[in-house]
Amino acid sequence: MNSKVVTRFAPSPTGFMHIGGVRTALYAWLFARKHGGRFILRIEDTDKEREVANSIPHIIESLTWFGIEWDEGIDRGGPHAPYLQSKRLDLYRAYAEKLIAAGHAYPDPYSESELEALRNEAVGKKQPFLFRDHRPAKLSPWDGRQPLRFRAPRIARYEWNDLVRGRLSAGEEAIDDFILIKSDGYPTYNLAHIVDDIEMGVTHVMRGEEFISSTPKFLSLYEALGATAPAFATMPVILGPDGKKKLSKRDGAKDLLDYRAEGYVPEAMMNVLALVGWNPGTDQEFFSKDELIAAFDLSRVQVSGAHFDEVKLLTINQHWMRTLSDEEFIARGDFHDADREKLRAAVPLLKERARTFREARDMLAGELACLFEKPALNRGKLVAKEPADRPGMTKSALEGLLGLVQALPSDVSTGTVKETLMPLADAEEKKGKGGRGAVLWPLRYALSGQERSPDPFTLVALLGAAETVSRIRAAIAILEG
Ligand code: GLU
């Protein structure tokens, strides 16, 4: 790359950070990082009707959580501040005046109803309506109250290169006299983003497919302004679960922070989104941030729609959760009021089984709730596996276990617990009838009070010998009562 790379992410404040937008931001950021360039965050708030309150803090929070830092932009400042388009109106106006002076722009003299009549006339003649066919013969000076239109050049064919899609082209029908500044004084997207990309020295523009058809407009405006257009890279569409249609809200297209609430870690979101539409050309599936920066290459971004696979997301999320230290796991898991000591003991089990922090929280509230409070026991369930011809067998098994557990050290591994207690269950197995279950079930039930729980050895290790003793005693008391 000869000139210094500058990329940007330019969301509109519409209240939602869908994963397609986040993926675009990610690729623009990876590209800048890979080439030692700069990444800008700019907010495009020129369409006041679509604006949703509090979008900007939402965008900032989303990208910050996700883990991409911007070198300049909103909330951070930089040489091209302000980075909020509604605070740059003078600049757009200055560009507009320049275009008027050079004969590239003119005020639109028509009222809404006059325009409507011209449109209807074209429809009546079965012709496409083109504003450029109705340019006023005599121009009035622009007073800022009428829309300002671009005087589109007539170019038979537009061709350009897209870094992902290769040569693209459009015929002259692709460009009409589009509006540069609206009657409310705000610039259109077409003018504002081009002025900003020029002013901010943007070299590479990554964005969605919906902008391809407008590229001839952009190119002719760059030319009218005497500026060189940046390189364009069009991102692949993100497809929904059926692999055909674009991912929509109805398919569950979610906001990035919904994934945070569901207990996904940002490392996994970044890893998985990088792979939606890009591949490293190898089998590598897990990528850290630094590995992504090193491996990312625009030439491996695909043209066709890319599938967002939530099953793969679960696998990747579990991978990144497991790389956290136990301390980080606890700090990041949002485990509100769980007893820290017990939680610490449960982390290895949570890492083994939970694929998201939400699953981990659900486990703590469900099958692992017994770690935090003593279970309420039911006599019938306790003796459910007792062979009919050996009344009292459950009680004696529990007494035998009690003796063995009392001899255990207070802090003990699951392996040691198993080695210590299993012989008792094996001996029962040899007797036939109830089998190991006749010993292990009452133990597991005495400790958990649940039909579904981790195995009894794990429970003993998690609860510790003293608490195990107390729970076995409580079970024996029920049988005696
Ligand atoms: N503000 C535009 C959007 O949110 C950005 C398009 C662009 O990146 O140029 O769709």
mmCIF file with all atom_site columns, C-alpha atoms and ligand atoms in Angstrom, residues 8-14 18 24 42-45 50 85 189 193 197 205-208 210-211 218, ligand 1:
data_model
loop_
_atom_site.group_PDB
_atom_site.id
_atom_site.type_symbol
_atom_site.label_atom_id
_atom_site.label_alt_id
_atom_site.label_comp_id
_atom_site.label_asym_id
_atom_site.label_entity_id
_atom_site.label_seq_id
_atom_site.pdbx_PDB_ins_code
_atom_site.Cartn_x
_atom_site.Cartn_y
_atom_site.Cartn_z
_atom_site.occupancy
_atom_site.B_iso_or_equiv
_atom_site.pdbx_formal_charge
_atom_site.auth_seq_id
_atom_site.auth_comp_id
_atom_site.auth_asym_id
_atom_site.auth_atom_id
_atom_site.pdbx_PDB_model_num
ATOM   1  C CA . ARG A 1 8   ? -14.064 4.623  8.327  1.00 0.00 ? 8   ARG A CA 1
ATOM   2  C CA . PHE A 1 9   ? -17.286 3.302  9.719  1.00 0.00 ? 9   PHE A CA 1
ATOM   3  C CA . ALA A 1 10  ? -20.117 5.754  9.206  1.00 0.00 ? 10  ALA A CA 1
ATOM   4  C CA . PRO A 1 11  ? -23.314 4.531  10.828 1.00 0.00 ? 11  PRO A CA 1
ATOM   5  C CA . SER A 1 12  ? -26.547 6.484  10.858 1.00 0.00 ? 12  SER A CA 1
ATOM   6  C CA . PRO A 1 13  ? -28.051 6.891  14.332 1.00 0.00 ? 13  PRO A CA 1
ATOM   7  C CA . THR A 1 14  ? -31.063 4.676  13.798 1.00 0.00 ? 14  THR A CA 1
ATOM   8  C CA . HIS A 1 18  ? -27.162 -5.010 13.507 1.00 0.00 ? 18  HIS A CA 1
ATOM   9  C CA . THR A 1 24  ? -18.602 -3.925 7.911  1.00 0.00 ? 24  THR A CA 1
ATOM   10 C CA . ARG A 1 42  ? -18.180 9.142  11.913 1.00 0.00 ? 42  ARG A CA 1
ATOM   11 C CA . ILE A 1 43  ? -21.878 9.546  12.610 1.00 0.00 ? 43  ILE A CA 1
ATOM   12 C CA . GLU A 1 44  ? -24.117 10.291 9.649  1.00 0.00 ? 44  GLU A CA 1
ATOM   13 C CA . ASP A 1 45  ? -27.089 12.111 11.117 1.00 0.00 ? 45  ASP A CA 1
ATOM   14 C CA . ARG A 1 50  ? -34.952 8.399  10.755 1.00 0.00 ? 50  ARG A CA 1
ATOM   15 C CA . GLN A 1 85  ? -22.428 15.416 10.279 1.00 0.00 ? 85  GLN A CA 1
ATOM   16 C CA . TYR A 1 189 ? -26.070 11.249 2.183  1.00 0.00 ? 189 TYR A CA 1
ATOM   17 C CA . HIS A 1 193 ? -20.371 11.330 2.886  1.00 0.00 ? 193 HIS A CA 1
ATOM   18 C CA . ASP A 1 197 ? -14.466 11.102 2.876  1.00 0.00 ? 197 ASP A CA 1
ATOM   19 C CA . VAL A 1 205 ? -14.641 2.616  1.606  1.00 0.00 ? 205 VAL A CA 1
ATOM   20 C CA . MET A 1 206 ? -16.201 -0.636 2.811  1.00 0.00 ? 206 MET A CA 1
ATOM   21 C CA . ARG A 1 207 ? -19.975 -0.823 2.713  1.00 0.00 ? 207 ARG A CA 1
ATOM   22 C CA . GLY A 1 208 ? -22.971 -2.913 1.755  1.00 0.00 ? 208 GLY A CA 1
ATOM   23 C CA . GLU A 1 210 ? -27.126 -1.423 -1.528 1.00 0.00 ? 210 GLU A CA 1
ATOM   24 C CA . PHE A 1 211 ? -24.622 1.304  -2.463 1.00 0.00 ? 211 PHE A CA 1
ATOM   25 C CA . PHE A 1 218 ? -20.541 9.179  -6.312 1.00 0.00 ? 218 PHE A CA 1
HETATM 26 N N1 . GLU B 2 .   ? -24.605 6.151  6.897  1.00 0.00 ? 1   GLU B N1 1
HETATM 27 C C1 . GLU B 2 .   ? -24.603 5.082  5.941  1.00 0.00 ? 1   GLU B C1 1
HETATM 28 C C2 . GLU B 2 .   ? -25.360 3.905  6.524  1.00 0.00 ? 1   GLU B C2 1
HETATM 29 O O1 . GLU B 2 .   ? -25.468 3.803  7.726  1.00 0.00 ? 1   GLU B O1 1
HETATM 30 C C3 . GLU B 2 .   ? -23.155 4.670  5.682  1.00 0.00 ? 1   GLU B C3 1
HETATM 31 C C4 . GLU B 2 .   ? -22.867 4.191  4.328  1.00 0.00 ? 1   GLU B C4 1
HETATM 32 C C5 . GLU B 2 .   ? -21.364 4.320  4.037  1.00 0.00 ? 1   GLU B C5 1
HETATM 33 O O2 . GLU B 2 .   ? -20.600 3.627  4.713  1.00 0.00 ? 1   GLU B O2 1
HETATM 34 O O3 . GLU B 2 .   ? -20.984 5.095  3.184  1.00 0.00 ? 1   GLU B O3 1
HETATM 35 O O4 . GLU B 2 .   ? -25.864 3.093  5.794  1.00 0.00 ? 1   GLU B O4 1
#
